Amino acid sequence: MVFVMNEKHQLETVLDEVREFSPSKEFRAKATISSFDDYRGMYEESIKNPDAFWSKIAEELHWFKKWDKTSNGDDKPVFKWFENGRTNISYNCVDRHLESSFRNKAAIVWEGEPGDHRILTYWDLSREVNKFANVLKKLGVEHGDRVIIYLPMIPDLAISMLACARIGAVHSVIFAGFSSESIKDRVLDCQAKLVITADGSWRRGNVLQLKSIVDKAIQNCDCVKDVIVIQRKPGSSFPCQIQAGRDHWYHRLVDGVSMNCPAEELDSEDMLFLLYTSGTTGKPKGVVHTTGGYMVYTYATAKYVFDLKPEDMFWCTADIGWITGHSYFVYGPLLNGATCLMYEGAPDWPDRGRVWDLIERYGATILYTAPTLIRAFMKWGNEWPAKYDLSTLRLLGTVGEPINPEAWMWYHETIGEGKCPIVDTWWQTETGGIMITPLPGCTVTKPGSATLPFFGIDADVLNEDGQSSQAGILAIKKPWPGMLRGIYGDPQRFKESYWSKWPDIYFPGDGAKKDANGYFWILGRIDDVVNVSGHRIGTAELESVFVEHEAIAESAVIGVEHEIKGQGLVAFVTAKDGYEVSNDLEIELKDWVTEKIGKFAVPERIIFSADLPKTRSGKIMRRLLRDIADGKALGNVATLADAGVLDALKAKYEED
Ligand code: WT7
């Protein structure tokens, strides 16, 4: 295994970073955890005695029946938490708050791209979730059935997830930027019975026709019995086809349905959701999360990392189609009774001030976003945030990719006006919740470092042999409640991907470094996964898409540094004999990727080459391609079958 990107360069940058920032007195005064000694004490307790620690937190939530055993320990790779406990995450997100003063508190404050808005109190949310759950039942959805959700950022997305969770159906949300082909693969992999979608959504002033994308995706999927179609704009529909017998308008289905649907008493280890993510092979994997552990973990992390207070207006900008939106738009915050801001559209529509305008108008207090967006904001210029009153913000967060110290400083000074702590949170789809992070009221932060592990997380940096070292590979040495329980339908891949590098240790696939204070600096993926704008793309997945095209014989895809996106993609492809290499072919290939995966996976550059550098045994040497892309002197090429290929490629890469 080799380090991708110019990991050396990054190492130097972070080693030089000496700035430190302590939470302000004002922040500390109100923080849930305000002393570092308290964090240390709780952390040590959580590692020494995880069962007692997690039991205590779990007791803050509602259980129909208490668990017998908190965890089954290191019984790799079948992990169980809160065994034989009975609970329901939808009940805990909604019903639990109806008996408190939160009943009439806003749960979701939503604004559409054109400026329409909707506010749902916890009471309203309860009504909607109950009705939606009854609609699902009416269509015959049962405990354990898989439901695909392909919706824009509208409240119905959160409502439909909570409705599935209420009756024990397994949701699998697909980000609305994915193509028909991607939907089809996921529908078939999990054999979904039902698809929930909308007639459209606004994006940069245009209507995204989600329903027609779904129609194309499921035309040959026999498993799908019904499609629920939600009107993006109540009372008027975007044009779309309704196939009699299969497709149903939600507003018709819900007419006359009861507002009461008791939450099912589910087992802690009942599957809650599947979320597909990219790995190192061509096929995306369905990451499995279950009910009890995920609930306790997202509850605890949201509570402590975002220091949530009843009066907060929490804005997580991630789309719910990714894990960040699952854990920190829907589940974590609602479990805590938080008020969440939700926005449908693009951050630069109608102009580049939209995000700041939303913060000013709704008085957002916490902003949780991605380094990519922060870098875009920097590029757009300080005049945009300067136009707005951002003084309500008290805490900032980032997630999804390493943040460069320069972007961190800009976020701190320009958006946080020097007074808001920044939580740089490292975690993954697989971990369910935040793993390495500052606690805002007590951790001294350093720009570019995710700092220290959360409670119960035994993290370390290991070398290939599994020995603790200063620089190497990130490792998690103990199970935690929010961890994935498997890959849907593929126990072998689960074992191989995460549990076979070192015995009994979870392997996340990231390179990392630990400094003298024990702070973690995450350096990025070390496997064949590229992180483009915080979205995971498997190079193998993209390579197989290219060779599926009739004109392409071979391809190799690598990640390269990108100013805004963190990483960008470069594809090296060879055309089959008889196909002309042209601009048209390049455009066709980009459209092909859009059609097969989605626009976000289209490479920055496609480089045509007569040949690719290979070893004598025929293996493509990606390391050499990366060297070319990084402009490095070419390393050891002794194993190369035909050294001439490289010079030709290098010349081509540097040509434009
Ligand atoms: C990969 C996981 C976690 C939600 C969004 C992405 C990278 C994530 C950080 C961070 C450096 C980070 C890692 C990780 N990553 N957060 N704060 N600093 N890198 O979830 O799609 O499952 O991707 O994102 O490389 O392995 P995901």
XYZ file of C-alpha atoms and ligand atoms in Angstrom:
683
model
C 0.000 0.000 0.000
C 1.328 3.422 -0.902
C 0.363 6.911 0.105
C -1.572 8.751 -2.566
C -1.332 12.466 -3.308
C 1.738 14.347 -2.345
C 1.549 13.216 1.213
C 5.116 14.382 1.863
C 4.173 17.933 1.023
C 1.192 17.790 3.379
C 3.292 16.362 6.163
C 5.658 19.310 5.930
C 2.825 21.796 5.954
C 1.233 20.424 9.070
C 4.503 19.974 10.920
C 5.137 23.675 10.519
C 1.790 24.659 12.003
C 2.325 26.237 15.412
C -0.760 28.396 15.870
C -3.078 27.428 18.706
C -6.515 28.691 19.646
C -8.317 28.348 22.958
C -12.068 28.672 23.327
C -13.067 32.131 24.520
C -14.173 32.786 28.097
C -17.681 33.554 26.833
C -17.958 30.257 24.983
C -16.494 28.309 27.840
C -18.894 29.854 30.357
C -21.889 28.207 28.672
C -20.250 25.051 27.312
C -21.392 21.570 28.351
C -17.772 20.531 28.834
C -15.601 23.531 29.629
C -12.505 22.051 31.194
C -9.927 19.922 29.472
C -9.476 17.891 32.649
C -13.154 16.969 32.499
C -12.710 15.769 28.919
C -9.609 13.785 29.921
C -11.384 12.234 32.878
C -14.456 11.263 30.882
C -12.291 10.010 28.029
C -10.211 7.781 30.271
C -13.339 6.430 31.902
C -14.892 5.731 28.482
C -11.846 3.730 27.394
C -11.389 1.870 30.671
C -15.009 1.036 31.100
C -16.862 1.513 27.805
C -19.949 -0.457 28.780
C -20.636 1.659 31.859
C -19.904 4.836 29.927
C -22.252 4.067 27.020
C -24.971 2.677 29.290
C -25.146 5.946 31.122
C -25.547 7.912 27.902
C -28.086 5.449 26.493
C -30.217 5.958 29.586
C -30.822 9.550 28.534
C -32.926 8.145 25.672
C -36.167 6.174 25.631
C -36.097 2.358 25.573
C -39.215 0.193 25.506
C -37.089 -2.509 27.066
C -33.638 -2.095 28.522
C -30.692 -3.974 26.990
C -29.142 -7.025 28.692
C -25.591 -6.442 27.621
C -24.077 -3.132 26.537
C -21.591 -4.585 24.074
C -20.277 -7.935 22.975
C -16.730 -6.601 23.199
C -14.169 -7.446 20.553
C -16.065 -10.372 19.096
C -14.839 -9.485 15.617
C -16.371 -8.981 13.150
C -19.921 -9.345 14.477
C -20.418 -6.418 16.800
C -23.485 -5.870 18.908
C -24.483 -2.997 21.142
C -27.324 -2.749 23.651
C -28.187 -6.375 23.033
C -31.844 -7.310 23.353
C -32.762 -3.721 24.052
C -35.944 -2.463 22.388
C -36.217 1.095 21.168
C -37.132 3.261 18.196
C -35.019 6.126 16.882
C -38.020 7.859 15.308
C -39.745 7.805 18.705
C -36.634 9.279 20.280
C -36.284 11.982 17.616
C -39.917 13.028 17.736
C -42.308 11.621 20.359
C -39.844 11.991 23.215
C -39.930 15.762 22.807
C -43.723 16.075 22.751
C -43.958 15.720 26.502
C -41.451 18.488 27.119
C -41.376 22.199 26.428
C -39.906 21.290 23.040
C -43.364 20.327 21.785
C -43.861 23.657 20.067
C -40.210 24.330 19.301
C -39.128 24.438 15.664
C -37.532 21.169 14.590
C -36.940 22.024 10.940
C -36.756 25.510 9.470
C -36.649 25.108 5.721
C -36.068 27.462 2.836
C -36.422 26.491 -0.808
C -34.114 27.877 -3.452
C -36.767 30.255 -4.841
C -37.323 31.574 -1.300
C -40.421 29.631 -0.250
C -40.308 28.402 3.328
C -41.753 25.994 5.811
C -41.323 25.604 9.561
C -42.158 22.376 11.347
C -42.357 22.275 15.118
C -41.719 18.967 16.875
C -45.476 18.609 17.053
C -45.836 19.212 13.293
C -42.997 16.808 12.604
C -44.700 14.153 14.687
C -47.930 14.534 12.699
C -46.095 14.295 9.379
C -43.969 11.318 10.365
C -46.971 9.415 11.733
C -48.974 10.034 8.572
C -46.083 9.078 6.300
C -45.533 5.881 8.280
C -49.186 4.984 7.826
C -48.883 5.618 4.091
C -45.948 3.210 3.956
C -47.985 0.611 5.785
C -50.911 1.184 3.437
C -48.601 0.247 0.545
C -47.591 -2.909 2.357
C -44.135 -1.856 3.546
C -43.091 -4.021 6.457
C -40.358 -4.398 9.021
C -37.064 -5.126 7.245
C -38.210 -4.014 3.757
C -35.770 -1.751 1.917
C -37.000 1.666 0.804
C -35.009 3.864 -1.564
C -35.335 7.598 -0.978
C -34.322 9.896 -3.847
C -35.371 13.352 -2.769
C -34.058 16.908 -2.797
C -33.356 18.833 0.395
C -36.958 19.309 1.452
C -38.471 18.456 4.859
C -40.152 15.394 3.324
C -36.710 13.803 3.079
C -36.236 13.817 6.847
C -39.905 12.925 7.352
C -39.738 9.874 5.096
C -36.579 8.607 6.810
C -38.197 8.955 10.228
C -41.328 7.252 8.871
C -39.299 4.239 7.709
C -37.486 4.088 11.040
C -40.816 4.245 12.834
C -42.063 0.992 11.305
C -38.711 -0.766 11.073
C -38.283 -0.418 7.305
C -34.683 0.075 6.152
C -34.087 3.336 4.301
C -31.417 3.842 1.734
C -31.146 7.477 0.732
C -29.481 8.240 -2.590
C -28.014 11.712 -3.072
C -30.090 13.487 -5.739
C -26.957 14.086 -7.838
C -26.654 10.389 -8.686
C -27.669 9.152 -12.128
C -30.303 6.581 -13.152
C -27.643 3.900 -13.523
C -26.412 4.462 -9.981
C -29.953 4.293 -8.635
C -30.564 1.082 -10.535
C -27.443 -0.575 -9.083
C -28.482 0.334 -5.560
C -32.130 -0.660 -6.005
C -31.051 -4.065 -7.286
C -28.339 -4.593 -4.701
C -30.750 -4.122 -1.813
C -33.855 -5.381 -3.660
C -35.872 -2.333 -2.717
C -39.639 -2.658 -2.670
C -40.469 1.020 -2.753
C -38.929 4.237 -4.085
C -39.772 7.659 -2.695
C -39.045 10.613 -4.944
C -40.334 14.070 -5.916
C -41.626 15.588 -9.121
C -38.696 17.980 -9.165
C -36.358 20.267 -7.302
C -34.847 23.692 -7.833
C -31.138 23.951 -8.571
C -29.641 27.236 -9.777
C -33.006 28.329 -11.067
C -33.615 25.148 -13.058
C -35.904 22.255 -12.281
C -34.122 18.975 -11.660
C -36.484 16.271 -12.923
C -36.019 13.626 -10.302
C -39.036 11.532 -11.211
C -37.901 10.959 -14.782
C -34.459 9.905 -13.497
C -36.191 7.358 -11.262
C -38.403 6.159 -14.147
C -35.337 5.375 -16.205
C -33.582 3.721 -13.286
C -36.291 1.264 -12.357
C -37.738 0.284 -15.718
C -36.237 -3.188 -15.354
C -36.278 -3.514 -11.580
C -38.984 -6.030 -10.782
C -38.437 -5.726 -7.060
C -39.907 -2.202 -6.986
C -43.646 -2.458 -6.472
C -44.514 1.160 -5.777
C -43.191 4.683 -6.231
C -44.320 7.537 -4.018
C -44.086 10.942 -5.686
C -43.982 14.047 -3.536
C -45.001 17.408 -4.943
C -42.071 19.751 -4.476
C -44.541 22.607 -4.410
C -47.733 21.618 -2.625
C -50.738 22.211 -4.819
C -48.968 22.276 -8.171
C -46.950 19.601 -9.899
C -43.988 19.713 -12.200
C -44.763 17.746 -15.339
C -43.886 14.087 -14.914
C -45.232 10.694 -15.849
C -47.335 8.713 -13.436
C -47.461 5.044 -14.242
C -50.835 3.673 -13.167
C -50.610 0.980 -10.512
C -46.969 1.666 -9.672
C -46.709 5.420 -9.069
C -48.710 7.335 -6.469
C -48.881 11.017 -5.589
C -48.128 11.324 -1.909
C -50.776 13.998 -1.348
C -53.443 11.588 -2.613
C -52.176 8.629 -0.576
C -52.068 10.654 2.620
C -55.574 11.972 2.236
C -57.633 10.668 5.150
C -54.779 8.666 6.689
C -54.617 8.452 10.476
C -52.249 10.759 12.356
C -51.324 7.982 14.714
C -48.860 5.269 13.953
C -47.305 3.830 17.085
C -43.533 3.425 16.841
C -42.506 -0.225 16.550
C -40.515 -1.619 19.418
C -37.410 -2.546 17.463
C -34.428 -4.591 18.464
C -31.205 -2.620 19.011
C -29.565 -4.558 16.204
C -32.435 -4.194 13.728
C -31.148 -2.577 10.565
C -31.870 1.151 10.465
C -30.411 2.117 7.115
C -28.098 1.304 4.270
C -25.957 3.985 2.743
C -23.951 3.230 -0.360
C -20.405 4.489 -0.534
C -17.408 3.931 -2.781
C -14.645 1.527 -1.985
C -11.590 0.201 -3.698
C -13.407 -2.078 -6.138
C -15.771 -1.180 -8.950
C -18.921 -1.777 -6.961
C -20.268 0.626 -4.306
C -20.871 -0.954 -0.926
C -24.039 -0.749 1.121
C -22.862 0.254 4.578
C -25.189 -1.194 7.222
C -26.129 0.762 10.348
C -28.402 -0.571 13.050
C -30.782 1.037 15.496
C -29.542 1.208 19.093
C -25.814 1.859 18.775
C -26.158 4.375 15.956
C -28.824 6.205 17.945
C -26.733 6.471 21.094
C -23.612 7.445 19.188
C -25.163 10.196 17.033
C -27.012 11.510 20.079
C -23.823 11.735 22.151
C -21.597 13.182 19.443
C -24.159 15.812 18.407
C -24.637 16.791 22.040
C -20.958 17.199 22.929
C -19.274 18.153 19.658
C -21.820 20.826 18.750
C -22.469 21.733 22.363
C -26.156 21.903 21.446
C -28.409 24.212 23.418
C -32.207 24.492 23.090
C -31.863 27.990 21.637
C -29.393 27.018 18.910
C -30.190 27.259 15.212
C -28.026 24.507 13.817
C -27.118 24.478 10.143
C -25.458 21.441 8.673
C -25.066 22.264 4.979
C -24.434 18.684 3.851
C -27.034 16.999 1.695
C -28.956 14.322 3.597
C -27.933 11.929 0.821
C -24.516 11.642 2.494
C -23.762 10.309 5.957
C -23.167 13.811 7.334
C -26.786 14.691 6.602
C -28.049 11.416 8.093
C -26.154 11.813 11.346
C -26.009 15.590 11.791
C -29.001 16.911 10.001
C -31.554 14.259 10.858
C -30.714 11.898 13.679
C -28.146 13.499 16.008
C -29.732 16.957 16.216
C -33.354 15.738 16.403
C -32.444 13.254 19.142
C -31.201 16.305 21.033
C -34.309 18.379 20.313
C -32.318 20.864 18.250
C -33.663 23.297 15.662
C -32.203 22.591 12.234
C -31.938 24.931 9.297
C -32.457 23.278 5.931
C -31.839 24.793 2.515
C -32.766 23.280 -0.820
C -30.537 24.929 -3.377
C -27.104 26.069 -4.441
C -24.931 28.255 -2.201
C -24.314 30.741 -5.016
C -27.925 31.274 -6.045
C -29.175 33.884 -6.794
C -25.771 35.229 -5.753
C -22.708 34.294 -3.735
C -24.145 35.763 -0.576
C -26.935 33.177 -0.172
C -25.351 31.245 2.707
C -24.618 34.417 4.689
C -28.052 35.783 3.889
C -29.641 32.615 5.305
C -27.493 32.817 8.438
C -28.462 36.453 8.974
C -32.180 35.983 8.369
C -32.599 32.833 10.459
C -30.006 33.727 13.077
C -28.018 30.510 12.675
C -25.752 29.867 15.663
C -23.795 26.817 14.459
C -22.518 26.228 10.936
C -21.231 22.778 9.954
C -19.824 22.614 6.440
C -17.072 21.223 4.207
C -13.586 22.582 3.446
C -14.458 22.620 -0.277
C -17.208 25.115 0.317
C -14.985 27.170 2.615
C -12.341 27.352 -0.125
C -14.995 28.389 -2.646
C -16.181 31.137 -0.265
C -12.585 32.366 0.043
C -12.300 32.552 -3.693
C -15.610 34.355 -4.090
C -14.240 37.113 -1.862
C -14.751 38.652 1.557
C -17.226 41.189 0.226
C -19.993 38.568 0.319
C -19.916 37.654 4.022
C -19.098 41.298 4.832
C -22.534 42.360 3.624
C -24.307 40.323 6.282
C -24.618 40.227 10.042
C -23.068 36.931 11.114
C -22.865 37.805 14.797
C -25.324 35.072 15.828
C -22.753 32.385 14.950
C -21.083 30.901 18.011
C -19.566 27.661 16.698
C -18.181 26.485 13.359
C -17.507 22.978 12.121
C -15.919 21.250 9.154
C -16.081 17.724 7.836
C -15.376 15.529 4.855
C -11.751 16.168 3.961
C -8.587 17.580 5.418
C -8.813 21.339 5.860
C -5.727 23.306 4.891
C -4.572 25.721 7.615
C -5.158 28.698 5.323
C -8.854 27.831 4.856
C -9.151 27.145 8.594
C -7.758 30.606 9.378
C -10.078 32.267 6.906
C -13.081 30.459 8.411
C -11.944 31.445 11.889
C -11.327 35.128 11.142
C -13.779 36.037 8.405
C -16.790 33.932 9.351
C -16.198 33.347 13.052
C -14.861 36.880 13.597
C -12.177 35.297 15.763
C -14.669 34.317 18.469
C -16.109 30.971 17.339
C -14.316 27.721 18.089
C -13.862 25.457 15.061
C -14.511 21.731 15.313
C -12.685 19.859 12.548
C -14.428 16.506 12.723
C -12.933 13.346 11.239
C -15.204 10.401 10.587
C -16.670 8.247 7.794
C -19.860 6.735 6.425
C -18.764 3.558 8.170
C -18.176 5.101 11.594
C -21.746 6.438 11.829
C -20.656 9.490 13.769
C -17.780 11.811 14.600
C -14.634 10.033 15.820
C -11.782 12.534 16.116
C -12.704 16.089 16.988
C -12.157 18.968 19.369
C -14.800 19.562 22.030
C -15.494 23.247 21.465
C -15.518 24.380 25.098
C -12.263 22.803 26.180
C -9.947 21.711 23.370
C -7.134 23.965 22.208
C -7.343 23.795 18.421
C -4.586 23.889 15.818
C -5.489 24.786 12.227
C -5.558 21.606 10.162
C -5.765 19.129 13.029
C -8.892 17.164 13.963
C -7.212 17.075 17.414
C -8.301 14.262 19.762
C -10.555 11.211 19.842
C -14.149 11.430 21.025
C -15.254 9.470 24.099
C -14.876 5.734 23.689
C -12.697 6.027 20.595
C -9.345 4.320 20.945
C -7.517 5.832 17.975
C -3.865 5.502 17.070
C -1.440 5.882 14.204
C 0.204 2.594 13.236
C 2.804 1.459 10.786
C 2.263 -1.429 8.382
C 3.234 -3.895 11.120
C 0.662 -2.550 13.521
C 3.114 -0.692 15.744
C 2.276 2.721 17.115
C 4.177 5.398 15.244
C 4.264 9.136 14.640
C 3.272 8.967 11.006
C 1.476 6.135 9.282
C -2.022 4.765 9.076
C -4.994 5.703 11.205
C -6.421 2.822 13.246
C -9.312 2.386 15.680
C -8.509 -0.220 18.267
C -11.819 -0.707 20.066
C -15.404 -1.088 18.852
C -17.801 1.849 19.343
C -21.623 1.986 19.271
C -21.997 3.828 15.934
C -19.791 1.513 13.918
C -21.050 -0.147 10.746
C -22.268 -3.687 11.263
C -21.492 -4.917 7.784
C -21.709 -4.442 4.037
C -25.117 -5.405 2.778
C -25.040 -8.919 1.371
C -21.248 -9.159 1.438
C -19.758 -10.298 4.773
C -16.525 -11.258 3.059
C -15.923 -7.760 1.719
C -16.724 -6.337 5.157
C -14.001 -8.482 6.698
C -11.484 -7.791 3.984
C -12.052 -4.037 3.774
C -11.917 -3.193 7.447
C -10.663 -6.056 9.591
C -7.838 -7.713 7.753
C -5.023 -5.174 7.855
C -4.252 -5.814 11.508
C -5.970 -8.327 13.786
C -8.931 -6.920 15.754
C -8.322 -3.356 14.636
C -10.590 -1.265 12.434
C -8.795 0.056 9.343
C -10.393 3.270 8.040
C -8.118 3.771 5.012
C -6.633 7.146 5.990
C -3.048 8.240 6.451
C -2.375 10.189 9.641
C 0.206 11.731 11.878
C 0.289 12.308 15.613
C 2.117 15.292 17.114
C 3.845 15.744 20.479
C 0.503 16.577 22.170
C -1.127 13.458 20.802
C -3.125 15.500 18.272
C -4.179 13.713 15.091
C -3.511 15.229 11.664
C -5.445 13.346 9.006
C -3.592 13.287 5.711
C -6.148 11.733 3.353
C -6.920 8.334 1.849
C -4.174 5.828 1.326
C -6.286 3.445 -0.750
C -7.741 3.843 -4.224
C -10.429 6.203 -3.053
C -10.330 9.866 -4.036
C -12.065 12.534 -2.007
C -13.487 15.114 -4.415
C -15.204 17.979 -2.598
C -15.766 15.642 0.314
C -17.402 13.021 -1.929
C -15.815 9.618 -2.065
C -15.103 8.238 -5.492
C -13.451 4.885 -6.073
C -10.906 5.047 -8.875
C -11.724 1.440 -9.784
C -15.401 2.365 -10.109
C -14.583 5.170 -12.504
C -12.111 3.064 -14.471
C -14.744 0.422 -15.076
C -17.158 3.101 -16.266
C -14.588 4.241 -18.848
C -13.914 0.783 -20.222
C -17.635 0.153 -20.523
C -17.597 2.828 -23.228
C -17.257 1.305 -26.680
C -14.309 3.524 -27.666
C -12.134 2.855 -24.631
C -9.709 -0.005 -24.205
C -8.052 0.874 -20.942
C -8.058 3.507 -18.256
C -6.313 4.543 -15.074
C -7.759 7.169 -12.757
C -5.824 9.040 -10.100
C -6.485 11.803 -7.590
C -4.545 15.041 -7.850
C -4.442 18.101 -5.636
C -7.177 20.638 -6.435
C -7.337 24.202 -5.167
C -11.044 24.172 -4.297
C -12.152 20.552 -4.309
C -9.252 19.255 -2.206
C -8.706 16.527 -4.740
C -9.628 16.357 -8.376
C -9.652 13.430 -10.766
C -7.445 12.826 -13.766
C -8.233 9.943 -16.099
C -5.664 8.464 -18.441
C -7.421 6.510 -21.191
C -6.430 4.605 -24.282
C -8.822 4.437 -27.212
C -9.531 1.227 -29.080
C -8.135 0.871 -32.581
C -10.374 2.525 -35.105
C -11.685 5.200 -32.728
C -10.544 8.713 -33.302
C -9.273 10.648 -30.324
C -10.950 14.051 -30.424
C -12.550 16.796 -28.394
C -15.887 15.256 -29.225
C -14.834 11.959 -27.715
C -13.697 13.751 -24.578
C -17.083 15.465 -24.253
C -18.822 12.163 -24.918
C -16.799 10.491 -22.166
C -17.678 13.230 -19.688
C -21.366 12.789 -20.517
C -20.886 9.051 -20.145
C -19.566 9.458 -16.577
C -22.459 11.810 -15.775
C -24.867 9.220 -17.048
C -23.207 6.279 -15.302
C -22.447 7.842 -11.909
C -23.296 11.547 -11.717
C -21.848 14.913 -12.619
C -19.766 15.136 -9.454
C -17.636 12.198 -10.628
C -16.562 13.741 -13.956
C -12.739 14.041 -14.021
C -11.051 17.404 -14.297
C -8.968 16.117 -17.152
C -9.129 13.177 -19.516
C -5.793 12.432 -21.107
C -5.694 10.194 -24.151
C -2.629 8.086 -24.498
C -1.550 5.394 -26.904
C -0.416 3.293 -23.968
C -0.294 3.275 -20.161
C 2.801 2.599 -18.062
C 2.755 -1.031 -16.991
C 4.908 -3.496 -15.164
C 6.129 -6.490 -17.112
C 3.293 -8.477 -15.598
C 0.816 -6.003 -17.049
C -0.148 -4.014 -13.932
C -0.787 -0.313 -14.490
C 1.690 1.732 -12.457
C -0.505 4.414 -10.974
C 2.337 5.722 -8.855
C 4.077 6.890 -12.004
C 0.928 8.575 -13.247
C 0.673 10.388 -9.934
C 4.277 11.508 -10.260
C 3.509 12.911 -13.681
C 0.478 14.741 -12.328
C 2.467 16.114 -9.381
C 5.183 17.305 -11.750
C 7.723 15.190 -9.877
C 10.880 13.757 -11.301
C 10.020 10.238 -12.310
C 11.102 7.709 -9.719
C 12.214 4.179 -10.159
C 11.069 3.001 -13.560
C 13.156 -0.153 -13.697
C 10.110 -2.393 -13.463
C 8.419 -0.668 -16.360
C 7.853 -2.753 -19.464
C 8.217 0.096 -21.934
C 9.929 3.205 -20.543
C 9.137 5.259 -23.643
C 5.455 5.364 -22.689
C 6.198 7.587 -19.738
C 8.004 10.333 -21.588
C 5.210 10.510 -24.094
C 2.616 10.741 -21.305
C 4.542 13.338 -19.358
C 4.832 15.510 -22.449
C 1.120 15.125 -23.077
C 0.164 15.972 -19.479
C 2.254 19.127 -19.536
C 1.041 20.117 -22.985
C -2.071 22.012 -21.874
C -13.424 10.032 4.373
C -14.781 9.505 4.655
C -17.675 11.933 7.423
C -18.642 12.514 6.586
C -18.245 12.929 5.222
C -17.362 12.012 4.456
C -12.240 11.989 4.838
C -13.709 13.050 6.587
C -12.332 14.449 7.526
C -11.608 15.418 8.275
C -9.694 14.847 7.074
C -11.634 13.725 6.541
C -11.408 10.800 5.232
C -12.422 9.708 5.455
N -12.520 12.880 5.964
N -13.599 14.003 7.523
N -12.191 16.164 9.225
N -10.289 15.576 8.020
N -10.316 13.930 6.319
O -17.692 10.682 4.621
O -17.708 9.874 2.279
O -17.499 8.276 4.195
O -15.612 9.804 3.559
O -13.456 11.454 4.320
O -10.552 10.474 4.195
O -11.910 8.411 5.314
P -17.192 9.596 3.631
